[in-house]
PDB file of C-alpha atoms and ligand atoms in Angstrom:
ATOM      1  CA  UNK J   1     -12.048  -2.788   7.763  1.00  0.00           C
ATOM      2  CA  UNK J   2     -14.315  -1.380  10.481  1.00  0.00           C
ATOM      3  CA  UNK J   3     -11.222   0.056  12.147  1.00  0.00           C
ATOM      4  CA  UNK J   4     -10.216   1.942   9.025  1.00  0.00           C
ATOM      5  CA  UNK J   5     -13.753   3.237   8.400  1.00  0.00           C
ATOM      6  CA  UNK J   6     -13.865   4.435  11.998  1.00  0.00           C
ATOM      7  CA  UNK J   7     -10.509   6.132  11.478  1.00  0.00           C
ATOM      8  CA  UNK J   8     -11.876   8.027   8.496  1.00  0.00           C
ATOM      9  CA  UNK J   9     -14.877   9.113  10.544  1.00  0.00           C
ATOM     10  CA  UNK J  10     -12.942   9.981  13.706  1.00  0.00           C
ATOM     11  CA  UNK J  11      -9.745  11.491  12.322  1.00  0.00           C
ATOM     12  CA  UNK J  12      -9.927  12.523   8.674  1.00  0.00           C
ATOM     13  CA  UNK J  13     -12.099  15.645   8.889  1.00  0.00           C
ATOM     14  CA  UNK J  14     -13.287  14.756   5.417  1.00  0.00           C
ATOM     15  CA  UNK J  15     -16.818  14.748   4.065  1.00  0.00           C
ATOM     16  CA  UNK J  16     -17.001  11.318   2.469  1.00  0.00           C
ATOM     17  CA  UNK J  17     -15.706   7.841   3.031  1.00  0.00           C
ATOM     18  CA  UNK J  18     -16.005   5.068   0.482  1.00  0.00           C
ATOM     19  CA  UNK J  19     -15.381   1.358   0.766  1.00  0.00           C
ATOM     20  CA  UNK J  20     -14.528  -0.800  -2.218  1.00  0.00           C
ATOM     21  CA  UNK J  21     -14.307  -4.573  -1.995  1.00  0.00           C
ATOM     22  CA  UNK J  22     -12.599  -6.503  -4.767  1.00  0.00           C
ATOM     23  CA  UNK J  23     -12.531 -10.260  -4.732  1.00  0.00           C
ATOM     24  CA  UNK J  24     -10.962 -12.555  -7.300  1.00  0.00           C
ATOM     25  CA  UNK J  25     -10.040 -16.225  -7.231  1.00  0.00           C
ATOM     26  CA  UNK J  26      -6.905 -15.545  -5.227  1.00  0.00           C
ATOM     27  CA  UNK J  27      -7.488 -12.659  -2.886  1.00  0.00           C
ATOM     28  CA  UNK J  28      -9.827 -10.109  -1.421  1.00  0.00           C
ATOM     29  CA  UNK J  29      -8.899  -6.456  -1.186  1.00  0.00           C
ATOM     30  CA  UNK J  30     -10.775  -3.868   0.810  1.00  0.00           C
ATOM     31  CA  UNK J  31     -10.049  -0.225   0.079  1.00  0.00           C
ATOM     32  CA  UNK J  32     -11.226   2.528   2.397  1.00  0.00           C
ATOM     33  CA  UNK J  33     -10.865   6.084   1.085  1.00  0.00           C
ATOM     34  CA  UNK J  34     -11.681   9.452   2.553  1.00  0.00           C
ATOM     35  CA  UNK J  35     -11.275  13.004   1.321  1.00  0.00           C
ATOM     36  CA  UNK J  36      -9.888  14.473   4.525  1.00  0.00           C
ATOM     37  CA  UNK J  37      -6.618  15.997   5.625  1.00  0.00           C
ATOM     38  CA  UNK J  38      -4.464  12.946   4.913  1.00  0.00           C
ATOM     39  CA  UNK J  39      -3.113  10.672   7.623  1.00  0.00           C
ATOM     40  CA  UNK J  40       0.604  11.441   7.337  1.00  0.00           C
ATOM     41  CA  UNK J  41       0.128  15.201   7.222  1.00  0.00           C
ATOM     42  CA  UNK J  42      -2.345  15.097  10.075  1.00  0.00           C
ATOM     43  CA  UNK J  43       0.050  13.186  12.326  1.00  0.00           C
ATOM     44  CA  UNK J  44       2.914  15.455  11.289  1.00  0.00           C
ATOM     45  CA  UNK J  45       0.892  18.558  12.114  1.00  0.00           C
ATOM     46  CA  UNK J  46      -0.589  17.385  15.415  1.00  0.00           C
ATOM     47  CA  UNK J  47       2.630  15.818  16.684  1.00  0.00           C
ATOM     48  CA  UNK J  48       4.944  18.518  15.386  1.00  0.00           C
ATOM     49  CA  UNK J  49       7.059  16.158  13.291  1.00  0.00           C
ATOM     50  CA  UNK J  50       9.564  17.581  10.841  1.00  0.00           C
ATOM     51  CA  UNK J  51       8.471  15.515   7.853  1.00  0.00           C
ATOM     52  CA  UNK J  52       5.317  13.553   6.940  1.00  0.00           C
ATOM     53  CA  UNK J  53       7.508  10.496   6.422  1.00  0.00           C
ATOM     54  CA  UNK J  54       8.203  10.574  10.152  1.00  0.00           C
ATOM     55  CA  UNK J  55       4.526   9.737  10.644  1.00  0.00           C
ATOM     56  CA  UNK J  56       5.102   6.405   8.947  1.00  0.00           C
ATOM     57  CA  UNK J  57       7.867   5.446  11.360  1.00  0.00           C
ATOM     58  CA  UNK J  58       5.651   6.467  14.282  1.00  0.00           C
ATOM     59  CA  UNK J  59       2.703   4.429  12.964  1.00  0.00           C
ATOM     60  CA  UNK J  60       4.982   1.410  12.579  1.00  0.00           C
ATOM     61  CA  UNK J  61       6.121   1.719  16.204  1.00  0.00           C
ATOM     62  CA  UNK J  62       2.509   1.570  17.382  1.00  0.00           C
ATOM     63  CA  UNK J  63       0.595   3.249  20.209  1.00  0.00           C
ATOM     64  CA  UNK J  64       0.461   6.350  18.050  1.00  0.00           C
ATOM     65  CA  UNK J  65      -2.666   8.397  18.431  1.00  0.00           C
ATOM     66  CA  UNK J  66      -3.373  12.072  18.008  1.00  0.00           C
ATOM     67  CA  UNK J  67      -6.461  11.705  20.233  1.00  0.00           C
ATOM     68  CA  UNK J  68      -5.278   9.973  23.419  1.00  0.00           C
ATOM     69  CA  UNK J  69      -8.436  10.851  25.358  1.00  0.00           C
ATOM     70  CA  UNK J  70     -10.510   8.645  23.060  1.00  0.00           C
ATOM     71  CA  UNK J  71      -8.057   6.326  21.318  1.00  0.00           C
ATOM     72  CA  UNK J  72      -5.068   4.130  21.991  1.00  0.00           C
ATOM     73  CA  UNK J  73      -3.317   4.004  18.626  1.00  0.00           C
ATOM     74  CA  UNK J  74      -3.745   0.357  17.735  1.00  0.00           C
ATOM     75  CA  UNK J  75      -5.742   0.328  14.510  1.00  0.00           C
ATOM     76  CA  UNK J  76      -2.980   0.875  11.981  1.00  0.00           C
ATOM     77  CA  UNK J  77      -0.426  -1.073  14.024  1.00  0.00           C
ATOM     78  CA  UNK J  78      -2.473  -4.272  14.068  1.00  0.00           C
ATOM     79  CA  UNK J  79      -3.910  -3.938  10.574  1.00  0.00           C
ATOM     80  CA  UNK J  80      -0.489  -3.431   9.061  1.00  0.00           C
ATOM     81  CA  UNK J  81       0.681  -6.688  10.584  1.00  0.00           C
ATOM     82  CA  UNK J  82      -2.334  -8.865  10.029  1.00  0.00           C
ATOM     83  CA  UNK J  83      -3.189  -8.557   6.379  1.00  0.00           C
ATOM     84  CA  UNK J  84      -1.154 -10.217   3.659  1.00  0.00           C
ATOM     85  CA  UNK J  85      -0.697  -6.776   2.192  1.00  0.00           C
ATOM     86  CA  UNK J  86      -1.492  -3.480   3.853  1.00  0.00           C
ATOM     87  CA  UNK J  87      -0.890  -0.045   2.416  1.00  0.00           C
ATOM     88  CA  UNK J  88      -1.789   3.552   3.070  1.00  0.00           C
ATOM     89  CA  UNK J  89      -1.640   6.097   0.266  1.00  0.00           C
ATOM     90  CA  UNK J  90      -1.995   9.735   1.221  1.00  0.00           C
ATOM     91  CA  UNK J  91      -0.955  12.827  -0.670  1.00  0.00           C
ATOM     92  CA  UNK J  92       2.290  11.766  -2.327  1.00  0.00           C
ATOM     93  CA  UNK J  93       3.336   9.101   0.168  1.00  0.00           C
ATOM     94  CA  UNK J  94       2.816   5.356   0.109  1.00  0.00           C
ATOM     95  CA  UNK J  95       3.374   3.175   3.155  1.00  0.00           C
ATOM     96  CA  UNK J  96       3.079  -0.549   2.647  1.00  0.00           C
ATOM     97  CA  UNK J  97       3.763  -3.848   4.317  1.00  0.00           C
ATOM     98  CA  UNK J  98       3.997  -7.219   2.604  1.00  0.00           C
ATOM     99  CA  UNK J  99       3.541 -10.036   5.107  1.00  0.00           C
ATOM    100  CA  UNK J 100       5.187 -12.828   3.106  1.00  0.00           C
ATOM    101  CA  UNK J 101       8.535 -11.044   2.870  1.00  0.00           C
ATOM    102  CA  UNK J 102       7.977  -8.846   5.956  1.00  0.00           C
ATOM    103  CA  UNK J 103       8.931  -5.987   3.668  1.00  0.00           C
ATOM    104  CA  UNK J 104       8.156  -2.436   4.795  1.00  0.00           C
ATOM    105  CA  UNK J 105       8.224   0.310   2.246  1.00  0.00           C
ATOM    106  CA  UNK J 106       7.903   4.051   1.996  1.00  0.00           C
ATOM    107  CA  UNK J 107       7.632   5.677  -1.386  1.00  0.00           C
ATOM    108  CA  UNK J 108       7.189   9.281  -2.357  1.00  0.00           C
ATOM    109  CA  UNK J 109       5.823  10.136  -5.776  1.00  0.00           C
ATOM    110  CA  UNK J 110       6.567  13.772  -6.465  1.00  0.00           C
ATOM    111  CA  UNK J 111       3.674  16.168  -6.017  1.00  0.00           C
ATOM    112  CA  UNK J 112       0.610  14.171  -5.086  1.00  0.00           C
ATOM    113  CA  UNK J 113      -2.762  15.572  -5.971  1.00  0.00           C
ATOM    114  CA  UNK J 114      -4.601  12.751  -4.241  1.00  0.00           C
ATOM    115  CA  UNK J 115      -6.092  14.309  -1.174  1.00  0.00           C
ATOM    116  CA  UNK J 116      -7.289  12.354   1.821  1.00  0.00           C
ATOM    117  CA  UNK J 117      -6.267   8.855   2.767  1.00  0.00           C
ATOM    118  CA  UNK J 118      -6.690   5.503   1.055  1.00  0.00           C
ATOM    119  CA  UNK J 119      -6.070   2.337   3.036  1.00  0.00           C
ATOM    120  CA  UNK J 120      -5.864  -0.970   1.128  1.00  0.00           C
ATOM    121  CA  UNK J 121      -5.960  -4.304   2.876  1.00  0.00           C
ATOM    122  CA  UNK J 122      -5.497  -7.600   1.068  1.00  0.00           C
ATOM    123  CA  UNK J 123      -6.051 -11.075   2.365  1.00  0.00           C
ATOM    124  CA  UNK J 124      -5.425 -14.190   0.288  1.00  0.00           C
ATOM    125  CA  UNK J 125      -8.570 -16.301   0.103  1.00  0.00           C
ATOM    126  CA  UNK J 126      -6.578 -19.219   1.512  1.00  0.00           C
ATOM    127  CA  UNK J 127      -4.766 -17.014   4.006  1.00  0.00           C
ATOM    128  CA  UNK J 128      -3.684 -18.581   7.268  1.00  0.00           C
ATOM    129  CA  UNK J 129      -5.245 -15.685   9.138  1.00  0.00           C
ATOM    130  CA  UNK J 130      -8.993 -15.811   8.800  1.00  0.00           C
ATOM    131  CA  UNK J 131     -10.936 -12.583   8.616  1.00  0.00           C
ATOM    132  CA  UNK J 132     -12.489 -13.529  11.910  1.00  0.00           C
ATOM    133  CA  UNK J 133      -9.065 -14.009  13.437  1.00  0.00           C
ATOM    134  CA  UNK J 134      -8.027 -10.574  12.279  1.00  0.00           C
ATOM    135  CA  UNK J 135     -11.141  -8.937  13.702  1.00  0.00           C
ATOM    136  CA  UNK J 136     -10.886 -10.875  16.948  1.00  0.00           C
ATOM    137  CA  UNK J 137      -7.347  -9.677  17.321  1.00  0.00           C
ATOM    138  CA  UNK J 138      -8.533  -6.096  16.764  1.00  0.00           C
ATOM    139  CA  UNK J 139     -11.212  -6.501  19.355  1.00  0.00           C
ATOM    140  CA  UNK J 140      -9.044  -8.033  22.012  1.00  0.00           C
ATOM    141  CA  UNK J 141      -5.357  -7.652  21.377  1.00  0.00           C
ATOM    142  CA  UNK J 142      -3.197  -9.878  23.546  1.00  0.00           C
ATOM    143  CA  UNK J 143      -1.608  -8.290  26.536  1.00  0.00           C
ATOM    144  CA  UNK J 144       1.963  -8.556  25.300  1.00  0.00           C
ATOM    145  CA  UNK J 145       1.265  -6.500  22.230  1.00  0.00           C
ATOM    146  CA  UNK J 146       0.878  -3.479  24.476  1.00  0.00           C
ATOM    147  CA  UNK J 147       4.271  -4.028  26.011  1.00  0.00           C
ATOM    148  CA  UNK J 148       6.301  -5.036  23.007  1.00  0.00           C
ATOM    149  CA  UNK J 149       6.802  -3.632  19.554  1.00  0.00           C
ATOM    150  CA  UNK J 150       8.900  -4.444  16.528  1.00  0.00           C
ATOM    151  CA  UNK J 151      10.299  -1.394  14.782  1.00  0.00           C
ATOM    152  CA  UNK J 152      11.441  -1.675  11.157  1.00  0.00           C
ATOM    153  CA  UNK J 153      14.534   0.527  11.458  1.00  0.00           C
ATOM    154  CA  UNK J 154      14.761   0.898   7.681  1.00  0.00           C
ATOM    155  CA  UNK J 155      11.737   3.217   7.830  1.00  0.00           C
ATOM    156  CA  UNK J 156      13.981   5.775   9.533  1.00  0.00           C
ATOM    157  CA  UNK J 157      16.218   5.878   6.426  1.00  0.00           C
ATOM    158  CA  UNK J 158      14.511   8.404   4.212  1.00  0.00           C
ATOM    159  CA  UNK J 159      15.418   8.021   0.567  1.00  0.00           C
ATOM    160  CA  UNK J 160      18.126   5.570   1.492  1.00  0.00           C
ATOM    161  CA  UNK J 161      20.102   8.106   3.561  1.00  0.00           C
ATOM    162  CA  UNK J 162      22.471   6.479   6.014  1.00  0.00           C
ATOM    163  CA  UNK J 163      21.704   6.435   9.730  1.00  0.00           C
ATOM    164  CA  UNK J 164      24.655   8.297  11.179  1.00  0.00           C
ATOM    165  CA  UNK J 165      23.555  11.175  13.392  1.00  0.00           C
ATOM    166  CA  UNK J 166      22.358  11.590  16.952  1.00  0.00           C
ATOM    167  CA  UNK J 167      19.260  13.422  15.724  1.00  0.00           C
ATOM    168  CA  UNK J 168      18.309  10.435  13.546  1.00  0.00           C
ATOM    169  CA  UNK J 169      18.822   8.228  16.597  1.00  0.00           C
ATOM    170  CA  UNK J 170      16.535  10.438  18.690  1.00  0.00           C
ATOM    171  CA  UNK J 171      13.808  10.223  16.063  1.00  0.00           C
ATOM    172  CA  UNK J 172      14.131   6.459  16.088  1.00  0.00           C
ATOM    173  CA  UNK J 173      13.910   6.146  19.883  1.00  0.00           C
ATOM    174  CA  UNK J 174      11.063   8.633  20.276  1.00  0.00           C
ATOM    175  CA  UNK J 175       8.239   7.042  22.337  1.00  0.00           C
ATOM    176  CA  UNK J 176      10.209   3.796  22.927  1.00  0.00           C
ATOM    177  CA  UNK J 177       9.641   4.343  26.658  1.00  0.00           C
ATOM    178  CA  UNK J 178       5.986   3.415  26.161  1.00  0.00           C
ATOM    179  CA  UNK J 179       7.053  -0.188  25.665  1.00  0.00           C
ATOM    180  CA  UNK J 180       8.863  -2.710  27.846  1.00  0.00           C
ATOM    181  CA  UNK J 181      10.534  -4.397  24.918  1.00  0.00           C
ATOM    182  CA  UNK J 182      11.471  -2.896  21.579  1.00  0.00           C
ATOM    183  CA  UNK J 183      12.720  -5.256  18.898  1.00  0.00           C
ATOM    184  CA  UNK J 184      14.793  -3.236  16.444  1.00  0.00           C
ATOM    185  CA  UNK J 185      14.580  -4.929  13.063  1.00  0.00           C
ATOM    186  CA  UNK J 186      17.606  -3.846  11.037  1.00  0.00           C
ATOM    187  CA  UNK J 187      16.595  -5.772   7.892  1.00  0.00           C
ATOM    188  CA  UNK J 188      17.529  -3.621   4.894  1.00  0.00           C
ATOM    189  CA  UNK J 189      19.980  -1.512   6.887  1.00  0.00           C
ATOM    190  CA  UNK J 190      23.519  -2.257   5.735  1.00  0.00           C
ATOM    191  CA  UNK J 191      25.473   0.190   7.869  1.00  0.00           C
ATOM    192  CA  UNK J 192      25.003   2.637  10.698  1.00  0.00           C
ATOM    193  CA  UNK J 193      27.306   5.364  11.935  1.00  0.00           C
ATOM    194  CA  UNK J 194      29.135   5.542  15.242  1.00  0.00           C
ATOM    195  CA  UNK J 195      27.224   8.531  16.670  1.00  0.00           C
ATOM    196  CA  UNK J 196      23.876   6.945  15.752  1.00  0.00           C
ATOM    197  CA  UNK J 197      24.818   3.646  17.421  1.00  0.00           C
ATOM    198  CA  UNK J 198      26.212   5.414  20.491  1.00  0.00           C
ATOM    199  CA  UNK J 199      23.053   7.489  20.938  1.00  0.00           C
ATOM    200  CA  UNK J 200      20.675   4.503  20.684  1.00  0.00           C
ATOM    201  CA  UNK J 201      22.608   1.721  22.405  1.00  0.00           C
ATOM    202  CA  UNK J 202      24.571   3.626  25.047  1.00  0.00           C
ATOM    203  CA  UNK J 203      23.064   7.079  25.774  1.00  0.00           C
ATOM    204  CA  UNK J 204      19.368   6.235  25.314  1.00  0.00           C
ATOM    205  CA  UNK J 205      19.729   2.788  26.890  1.00  0.00           C
ATOM    206  CA  UNK J 206      21.499   4.298  29.940  1.00  0.00           C
ATOM    207  CA  UNK J 207      18.675   6.773  30.482  1.00  0.00           C
ATOM    208  CA  UNK J 208      16.044   3.990  30.114  1.00  0.00           C
ATOM    209  CA  UNK J 209      17.539   1.074  32.047  1.00  0.00           C
ATOM    210  CA  UNK J 210      14.202  -0.773  32.352  1.00  0.00           C
ATOM    211  CA  UNK J 211      13.669  -0.849  28.592  1.00  0.00           C
ATOM    212  CA  UNK J 212      14.780  -3.953  26.761  1.00  0.00           C
ATOM    213  CA  UNK J 213      16.065  -3.298  23.231  1.00  0.00           C
ATOM    214  CA  UNK J 214      16.628  -6.331  21.034  1.00  0.00           C
ATOM    215  CA  UNK J 215      18.377  -5.645  17.713  1.00  0.00           C
ATOM    216  CA  UNK J 216      17.756  -8.331  15.060  1.00  0.00           C
ATOM    217  CA  UNK J 217      18.686  -9.017  11.415  1.00  0.00           C
ATOM    218  CA  UNK J 218      22.104  -7.418  11.796  1.00  0.00           C
ATOM    219  CA  UNK J 219      24.655  -7.124   9.049  1.00  0.00           C
ATOM    220  CA  UNK J 220      28.236  -7.620  10.176  1.00  0.00           C
ATOM    221  CA  UNK J 221      28.875  -3.859  10.093  1.00  0.00           C
ATOM    222  CA  UNK J 222      25.768  -3.020  12.119  1.00  0.00           C
ATOM    223  CA  UNK J 223      26.552  -5.751  14.642  1.00  0.00           C
ATOM    224  CA  UNK J 224      30.069  -4.369  15.152  1.00  0.00           C
ATOM    225  CA  UNK J 225      28.836  -0.798  15.618  1.00  0.00           C
ATOM    226  CA  UNK J 226      26.284  -1.879  18.224  1.00  0.00           C
ATOM    227  CA  UNK J 227      28.841  -3.985  20.093  1.00  0.00           C
ATOM    228  CA  UNK J 228      31.250  -1.050  20.145  1.00  0.00           C
ATOM    229  CA  UNK J 229      28.597   1.325  21.511  1.00  0.00           C
ATOM    230  CA  UNK J 230      27.500  -1.135  24.189  1.00  0.00           C
ATOM    231  CA  UNK J 231      31.099  -1.692  25.292  1.00  0.00           C
ATOM    232  CA  UNK J 232      31.870   2.022  25.560  1.00  0.00           C
TER     233      UNK J 232
HETATM  234  N1  LIG V 301      -8.268   8.435   7.680  1.00  0.00           N
HETATM  235  C1  LIG V 301      -7.443   9.186   8.426  1.00  0.00           C
HETATM  236  N2  LIG V 301      -7.263  10.519   8.154  1.00  0.00           N
HETATM  237  C2  LIG V 301      -6.420  11.261   8.895  1.00  0.00           C
HETATM  238  N3  LIG V 301      -5.716  10.794   9.959  1.00  0.00           N
HETATM  239  C3  LIG V 301      -5.860   9.498  10.271  1.00  0.00           C
HETATM  240  C4  LIG V 301      -6.718   8.623   9.542  1.00  0.00           C
HETATM  241  N4  LIG V 301      -6.626   7.387  10.086  1.00  0.00           N
HETATM  242  C5  LIG V 301      -5.775   7.480  11.111  1.00  0.00           C
HETATM  243  N5  LIG V 301      -5.299   8.748  11.232  1.00  0.00           N
HETATM  244  C6  LIG V 301      -4.287   9.196  12.195  1.00  0.00           C
HETATM  245  O1  LIG V 301      -3.477   8.102  12.529  1.00  0.00           O
HETATM  246  C7  LIG V 301      -3.508   7.891  13.939  1.00  0.00           C
HETATM  247  C8  LIG V 301      -3.376   6.408  14.227  1.00  0.00           C
HETATM  248  O2  LIG V 301      -4.522   5.696  13.798  1.00  0.00           O
HETATM  249  P1  LIG V 301      -4.857   4.314  14.530  1.00  0.00           P
HETATM  250  O3  LIG V 301      -6.095   3.754  13.986  1.00  0.00           O
HETATM  251  O4  LIG V 301      -3.640   3.466  14.527  1.00  0.00           O
HETATM  252  O5  LIG V 301      -5.056   4.789  16.051  1.00  0.00           O
HETATM  253  P2  LIG V 301      -6.303   5.580  16.683  1.00  0.00           P
HETATM  254  O6  LIG V 301      -7.469   5.568  15.761  1.00  0.00           O
HETATM  255  O7  LIG V 301      -5.806   6.901  17.150  1.00  0.00           O
HETATM  256  O8  LIG V 301      -6.592   4.668  17.956  1.00  0.00           O
HETATM  257  P3  LIG V 301      -7.446   3.307  17.936  1.00  0.00           P
HETATM  258  O9  LIG V 301      -7.468   2.802  16.538  1.00  0.00           O
HETATM  259  O10 LIG V 301      -6.679   2.386  18.852  1.00  0.00           O
HETATM  260  O11 LIG V 301      -8.779   3.692  18.430  1.00  0.00           O
HETATM  261  C9  LIG V 301      -4.771   8.547  14.416  1.00  0.00           C
HETATM  262  O12 LIG V 301      -4.681   8.945  15.770  1.00  0.00           O
HETATM  263  C10 LIG V 301      -4.884   9.741  13.478  1.00  0.00           C
HETATM  264  O13 LIG V 301      -4.036  10.800  13.877  1.00  0.00           O
HETATM  265 MG1  LIG V 302      -8.129   3.816  14.801  1.00  0.00          MG
END
């Protein structure tokens, strides 16, 4: 929670931040809201991304910061993986992660009037991760987490579009070189196109020989496309 309050103070350029804590018999939810620029639009603007939804993919990769002199881009990465449910609502976009099903989601809801950023974090009262454990992990993340990331590839599929082009592949592999190992989680991705597979698994891999890419949760079609690209 401290991390998200600090984010509002450091990054939002808003005037107010509010914290709401809701606890019932089952779970505790903390909601941190600010009235600033909005996280996805801010990242889009400062990083020159073509769409605010791209910001969500970049946040999921980790090590994403728009202020590298003072930050390292870990807050959202770790929070999104440690709570039972984590979501960020900003403008018309919702980004959420459900730990139990490891389900990542992006949703757009037409024209959003909600300005600023609202981060919601839920922990079951009997959760395996204790609040202390979560905060300890924030304070001192293990070494390997700097070197390795897990990228939910489905977040690159906007509105269910298929991953077919080299430009989609380049968006996916952007900033991969900051890690030693990138696990590519293809859960929820039924098919990919030949040019997309070739760009990621042959062209990009050849230009980054020291980077280990590990594709997981492959459908038969995706597995075949990757094998073909790697054999070419
Ligand atoms: N409340 C917010 N309003 C606007 N932008 C935000 C907000 N919170 C985060 N951001 C943007 O998201 C980026 C990632 O946030 P995150 O907490 O993951 O990393 P960081 O704050 O830059 O670094 P660290 O948390 O490691 O100090 C920030 O650099 C900033 O661009
Ligand atoms: Mg932060």
